[in-house]
Short mmCIF file of C-alpha atoms in Angstrom, two decimals:
data_model
loop_
_atom_site.label_atom_id
_atom_site.label_comp_id
_atom_site.label_asym_id
_atom_site.label_seq_id
_atom_site.Cartn_x
_atom_site.Cartn_y
_atom_site.Cartn_z
CA MET A 1 2.60 21.84 8.53
CA ALA A 2 -0.27 23.96 9.85
CA LEU A 3 0.20 27.71 9.50
CA THR A 4 -0.36 28.14 13.23
CA LYS A 5 2.83 26.18 13.96
CA ASP A 6 4.91 27.51 11.07
CA PRO A 7 8.32 28.50 12.55
CA PHE A 8 8.54 31.53 10.26
CA LEU A 9 5.20 32.88 11.46
CA GLN A 10 6.08 32.10 15.08
CA ALA A 11 9.33 34.05 14.69
CA GLU A 12 7.52 36.88 12.90
CA LEU A 13 5.06 37.22 15.77
CA ALA A 14 7.79 37.06 18.44
CA ASN A 15 9.87 39.76 16.71
CA TRP A 16 6.82 41.93 16.16
CA CYS A 17 5.96 41.71 19.86
CA LYS A 18 9.47 42.86 20.76
CA ASP A 19 9.22 45.83 18.40
CA ALA A 20 5.80 46.79 19.79
CA GLY A 21 6.76 46.18 23.43
CA ILE A 22 4.08 43.53 23.96
CA ASP A 23 4.29 40.40 26.09
CA GLU A 24 4.08 37.62 23.49
CA THR A 25 1.94 35.47 25.79
CA TYR A 26 -0.78 38.12 25.45
CA ALA A 27 -0.41 38.58 21.68
CA LEU A 28 -1.73 37.02 18.51
CA MET A 29 -1.26 37.67 14.80
CA LEU A 30 -3.94 37.49 12.13
CA LEU A 31 -3.32 36.57 8.49
CA ASN A 32 -5.52 37.16 5.42
CA VAL A 33 -7.29 40.22 6.85
CA PRO A 34 -8.61 42.34 3.93
CA VAL A 35 -6.87 45.71 3.69
CA HIS A 36 -10.02 47.79 4.09
CA THR A 37 -11.20 46.06 7.27
CA GLU A 38 -11.85 48.53 10.08
CA VAL A 39 -10.03 48.17 13.39
CA ALA A 40 -13.35 48.07 15.24
CA GLU A 41 -14.52 45.18 13.04
CA ILE A 42 -11.35 43.20 13.76
CA GLU A 43 -11.61 43.75 17.51
CA GLU A 44 -15.31 42.87 17.56
CA GLU A 45 -14.73 39.67 15.59
CA MET A 46 -11.85 38.53 17.81
CA GLU A 47 -13.66 39.36 21.05
CA ALA A 48 -16.33 36.89 19.95
CA VAL A 49 -13.74 34.23 20.83
CA LYS A 50 -14.46 33.98 24.55
CA ALA A 51 -11.03 32.60 25.41
CA LEU A 52 -9.43 35.88 24.29
CA GLY A 53 -11.45 38.36 26.32
CA ARG A 54 -10.84 41.99 25.47
CA VAL A 55 -8.78 42.45 22.28
CA HIS A 56 -6.98 45.54 20.97
CA VAL A 57 -5.39 45.95 17.54
CA ARG A 58 -1.86 47.23 18.15
CA ASP A 59 -0.32 47.31 14.67
CA THR A 60 -0.75 46.23 11.05
CA ARG A 61 1.64 45.33 8.27
CA GLU A 62 1.32 44.56 4.60
CA GLY A 63 0.44 40.92 4.04
CA PRO A 64 1.76 38.47 1.47
CA THR A 65 -0.53 40.09 -1.12
CA SER A 66 -1.50 43.70 -1.72
CA ARG A 67 -5.09 42.86 -0.74
CA SER A 68 -4.35 41.49 2.73
CA LEU A 69 -2.86 42.59 6.04
CA LEU A 70 -1.01 41.08 8.95
CA VAL A 71 -2.59 42.32 12.18
CA LEU A 72 -0.99 42.30 15.62
CA CYS A 73 -3.48 42.10 18.49
CA GLU A 74 -3.01 42.30 22.25
CA CYS A 75 -5.38 40.54 24.63
CA LYS A 76 -6.24 41.59 28.15
CA GLN A 77 -5.45 38.12 29.49
CA ALA A 78 -2.72 35.58 28.80
CA ILE A 79 -3.49 33.31 25.85
CA ASN A 80 -3.81 29.55 26.18
CA PRO A 81 -2.86 28.20 22.71
CA LYS A 82 -4.94 25.06 23.27
CA CYS A 83 -8.12 27.14 23.60
CA ILE A 84 -7.61 29.33 20.52
CA PRO A 85 -9.09 28.40 17.10
CA THR A 86 -6.66 28.21 14.20
CA GLU A 87 -9.02 30.21 12.00
CA VAL A 88 -11.75 32.79 12.47
CA SER A 89 -14.48 33.11 9.86
CA TRP A 90 -15.33 36.64 8.77
CA GLY A 91 -18.18 37.18 6.36
CA GLN A 92 -19.82 34.52 4.26
CA LYS A 93 -17.71 35.05 1.14
CA SER A 94 -14.44 36.11 2.74
CA GLU A 95 -11.45 33.88 3.33
CA PRO A 96 -11.08 33.01 7.04
CA TRP A 97 -8.39 34.72 9.06
CA SER A 98 -5.56 32.50 10.28
CA VAL A 99 -4.76 32.99 13.96
CA ILE A 100 -1.11 32.73 15.03
CA VAL A 101 -0.15 32.54 18.70
CA ILE A 102 3.12 31.64 20.37
CA GLN A 103 3.16 27.90 21.02
CA THR A 104 4.31 27.15 24.55
CA GLN A 105 6.47 24.11 25.26
CA GLU A 106 3.56 22.46 27.05
CA SER A 107 1.15 22.90 24.15
CA ALA A 108 3.79 21.82 21.66
CA SER A 109 4.38 18.68 23.71
CA ASP A 110 0.66 17.94 23.87
CA THR A 111 0.35 18.41 20.13
CA ALA A 112 3.29 16.12 19.44
CA THR A 113 1.86 13.40 21.69
CA GLY A 114 -1.66 13.66 20.38
CA GLY A 115 -0.60 13.72 16.73
CA PHE A 116 1.62 10.62 16.76
CA THR A 117 -0.88 8.48 14.89
CA GLU A 118 -1.40 11.16 12.27
CA LYS A 119 2.34 11.67 11.80
CA PHE A 120 3.00 7.93 11.60
CA ALA A 121 0.22 7.49 9.03
CA LYS A 122 1.67 10.35 6.97
CA PHE A 123 5.13 8.77 7.16
CA LEU A 124 3.79 5.44 5.91
CA MET A 125 1.92 7.15 3.07
CA GLU A 126 5.04 9.05 1.96
CA GLU A 127 7.00 5.80 1.93
CA GLY A 128 4.32 3.95 -0.04
CA LYS A 129 3.37 1.77 2.92
CA SER A 130 0.18 1.28 4.90
CA PHE A 131 -0.98 -0.05 8.25
CA SER A 132 -1.68 -3.35 6.52
CA ASP A 133 2.07 -3.71 5.96
CA ILE A 134 2.55 -3.35 9.71
CA GLN A 135 -0.20 -5.86 10.35
CA ALA A 136 1.37 -8.34 7.93
CA LEU A 137 4.66 -8.13 9.79
CA ILE A 138 3.01 -8.35 13.19
CA SER A 139 0.69 -11.24 12.35
CA PRO A 140 2.15 -13.61 9.76
CA PRO A 141 -0.28 -16.39 8.74
CA SER A 142 1.76 -19.13 10.36
CA ALA A 143 2.22 -17.57 13.78
CA PRO A 144 -0.08 -14.70 14.71
CA ASP A 145 1.36 -12.53 17.46
CA SER A 146 0.21 -9.06 18.47
CA SER A 147 2.26 -8.60 21.62
CA PRO A 148 3.94 -5.23 22.25
CA GLU A 149 7.32 -6.79 21.52
CA SER A 150 6.20 -7.96 18.08
CA ILE A 151 4.73 -4.56 17.27
CA ILE A 152 8.01 -2.84 18.16
CA CYS A 153 9.98 -5.33 16.07
CA ALA A 154 7.60 -4.89 13.14
CA MET A 155 7.87 -1.12 13.27
CA GLY A 156 11.64 -1.44 13.35
CA GLU A 157 11.55 -3.59 10.22
CA VAL A 158 9.34 -1.09 8.40
CA PHE A 159 11.64 1.79 9.30
CA ALA A 160 14.68 -0.22 8.25
CA LYS A 161 13.10 -0.95 4.87
CA THR A 162 11.72 2.51 4.17
CA VAL A 163 14.11 5.00 5.74
CA LYS A 164 17.18 5.63 3.64
CA LEU A 165 19.88 7.26 5.70
CA PRO A 166 21.69 10.01 3.80
CA SER A 167 25.24 8.96 3.06
CA ASP A 168 26.57 12.35 2.11
CA SER A 169 24.39 14.84 3.97
CA ASN A 170 27.37 16.24 5.87
CA ALA A 171 29.00 17.21 2.58
CA TYR A 172 26.36 19.90 2.10
CA HIS A 173 25.68 20.68 5.73
CA ARG A 174 25.74 24.45 5.40
CA LEU A 175 25.53 26.92 2.53
CA ARG A 176 27.45 30.19 2.67
CA THR A 177 25.47 33.30 3.55
CA PHE A 178 23.63 35.14 0.77
CA SER A 179 21.68 38.40 1.17
CA ALA A 180 21.31 39.64 -2.45
CA ALA A 181 22.94 42.95 -1.51
CA VAL A 182 24.09 44.99 -4.52
CA LEU A 183 27.67 44.93 -3.25
CA THR A 184 28.48 41.50 -1.84
CA PRO A 185 29.48 41.97 1.83
CA VAL A 186 32.61 40.34 3.22
CA GLY A 187 31.89 36.77 4.27
CA GLU A 188 28.97 36.33 1.87
CA GLU A 189 28.68 34.70 -1.54
CA ASN A 190 27.65 36.47 -4.71
CA MET A 191 24.45 35.27 -6.30
CA GLU A 192 25.99 33.16 -9.06
CA THR A 193 28.25 31.22 -6.70
CA TRP A 194 25.54 30.77 -4.08
CA MET A 195 22.99 29.57 -6.65
CA ASP A 196 25.47 27.00 -7.97
CA GLN A 197 26.07 25.70 -4.45
CA ALA A 198 22.35 25.63 -3.64
CA ARG A 199 21.47 23.76 -6.85
CA LEU A 200 24.24 21.26 -6.15
CA MET A 201 22.86 20.72 -2.66
CA ILE A 202 19.34 20.15 -3.99
CA THR A 203 20.39 17.67 -6.68
CA GLU A 204 23.15 15.83 -4.82
CA CYS A 205 22.22 15.90 -1.15
CA ASP A 206 20.33 12.78 -0.09
CA CYS A 207 18.09 14.44 2.49
CA SER A 208 14.41 15.31 2.77
CA GLU A 209 12.75 18.21 0.96
CA LYS A 210 12.06 19.83 4.32
CA GLU A 211 15.77 19.68 5.21
CA LYS A 212 16.74 21.20 1.86
CA ARG A 213 14.35 24.09 2.44
CA ARG A 214 15.76 24.56 5.94
CA ARG A 215 19.34 24.70 4.69
CA ILE A 216 18.45 27.30 2.09
CA VAL A 217 16.56 29.47 4.58
CA GLU A 218 19.28 29.36 7.22
CA SER A 219 21.81 30.69 4.69
CA LEU A 220 19.71 33.71 3.68
CA LYS A 221 19.43 37.17 5.15
CA GLY A 222 18.26 40.63 4.15
CA PRO A 223 16.32 41.03 0.87
CA ALA A 224 16.87 37.39 -0.11
CA LEU A 225 15.24 36.16 3.10
CA ASP A 226 12.34 38.59 2.61
CA ILE A 227 11.59 37.06 -0.79
CA ILE A 228 11.51 33.52 0.64
CA ARG A 229 9.25 34.66 3.47
CA ALA A 230 6.82 35.98 0.86
CA VAL A 231 7.00 32.66 -1.01
CA ARG A 232 6.25 30.75 2.19
CA PHE A 233 3.30 33.01 2.98
CA SER A 234 1.76 32.38 -0.44
CA ASP A 235 2.68 28.68 -0.58
CA PRO A 236 3.84 27.01 2.66
CA GLU A 237 4.60 23.80 0.73
CA ALA A 238 6.82 25.44 -1.91
CA SER A 239 9.82 23.28 -2.80
CA ALA A 240 13.49 24.15 -2.39
CA LEU A 241 13.78 24.50 -6.17
CA GLN A 242 10.88 26.98 -6.16
CA TYR A 243 12.80 28.99 -3.56
CA LEU A 244 15.73 29.25 -5.97
CA GLU A 245 13.47 30.13 -8.89
CA ALA A 246 11.94 32.97 -6.85
CA LEU A 247 15.39 34.33 -5.98
CA GLU A 248 16.55 33.98 -9.59
CA SER A 249 13.52 35.82 -10.97
CA THR A 250 13.94 38.63 -8.41
CA PHE A 251 17.69 39.15 -8.26
CA GLY A 252 18.99 37.28 -11.31
CA SER A 253 20.39 38.72 -14.51
CA PRO A 254 17.80 40.44 -16.75
CA GLU A 255 19.53 39.03 -19.85
CA SER A 256 17.24 37.07 -22.17
CA GLY A 257 17.98 33.64 -23.55
CA GLU A 258 19.05 35.16 -26.87
CA ASP A 259 21.42 37.59 -25.13
CA LEU A 260 23.01 34.75 -23.21
CA TYR A 261 23.31 32.67 -26.39
CA PHE A 262 25.21 35.45 -28.16
CA LYS A 263 27.38 35.82 -25.08
CA PHE A 264 28.07 32.09 -25.22
CA CYS A 265 29.02 32.25 -28.91
CA LEU A 266 31.49 35.07 -28.22
CA MET A 267 33.27 33.29 -25.38
CA ARG A 268 37.02 32.88 -25.83
CA GLN A 269 39.68 31.27 -23.70
CA GLY A 270 41.49 33.90 -21.68
CA THR A 271 45.24 34.38 -21.72
CA GLY A 272 46.77 31.97 -19.25
CA GLU A 273 43.37 30.40 -18.50
CA ALA A 274 43.46 26.64 -18.12
CA LEU A 275 41.39 24.71 -20.65
CA SER A 276 39.46 23.00 -17.86
CA GLU A 277 38.49 26.37 -16.37
CA PHE A 278 37.43 27.68 -19.78
CA LEU A 279 35.27 24.61 -20.39
CA ARG A 280 33.73 25.05 -16.95
CA ARG A 281 32.81 28.64 -17.79
CA MET A 282 31.30 27.55 -21.09
CA GLU A 283 29.26 24.84 -19.41
CA LYS A 284 27.91 27.26 -16.81
CA THR A 285 26.95 29.83 -19.44
CA LEU A 286 25.36 27.19 -21.65
CA SER A 287 23.26 25.98 -18.72
CA LYS A 288 21.94 29.51 -18.27
CA VAL A 289 21.15 29.72 -21.99
CA VAL A 290 19.01 26.59 -21.70
CA GLU A 291 17.34 27.85 -18.50
CA ARG A 292 16.34 31.09 -20.24
CA GLU A 293 15.19 29.11 -23.31
CA GLY A 294 17.85 30.55 -25.58
CA LEU A 295 18.43 26.99 -26.80
CA SER A 296 16.44 23.81 -26.42
CA LEU A 297 17.90 21.04 -24.31
CA GLY A 298 17.58 18.69 -27.29
CA LEU A 299 19.90 20.82 -29.42
CA VAL A 300 22.46 20.94 -26.63
CA GLU A 301 22.38 17.19 -26.11
CA ASN A 302 22.80 16.65 -29.86
CA GLY A 303 25.83 18.92 -29.97
CA ILE A 304 23.93 22.04 -31.11
#
């Protein structure tokens, strides 16, 4: 997905416009602007884009790295997203600035229509197919036929062979809310429980990687959501598992693998605790020991 159409960045720009009291149809947001760039330089560079007209820098925020800024600009005239470049070059050795504008329904529709071929080609590539597979279905050696009806039928066959409908996606439709607050608010999950649910969703849910990322993001708020926003800024293609790793490294227990191993060795069944519950606790702790490299997976599989 292009950064210009990233839903997170679109939402960031819309919220920023509300805070600054700017009409979002007149606003744009710049990414990757070096921290020491002067306001006059930014305005001069953006005014070189004729479709923008007069440009004023209204606000700045810290970017995804300490060396870059997010810049909110207001234009004198309404912005037509179809006439705005996705990037603006600044300096010969500097990284180009990404330009984010609010995508109108009309421009989004045009983009969707114009990009059908590209999206279909990407779909075939992800499924290990090619246009030649379509051609083979459309025009078999014995009876060549390239009518619209045959093309539709052929595409239907390809989709039927390549698209695997999730059988249990509803079982993990929604994760409970998690914010990483020090004291878990009412209605939210603590980190350990939420991480277990999220890992189960990732490993068991038969849905796309994009859908897994969406389900994780929609369950987050507060500091936890801020961390994932930073991950997406630095790597828009980060996987759902990388989201969890980022949350674990930020908010997880500081205990080392050795500490967790000693904790595991000292575990005892509690008074009145069912054996099944005790074994479940041991399994969970042992998994953390392996994750923190307190024990190798080989030793665990061989019975330590």
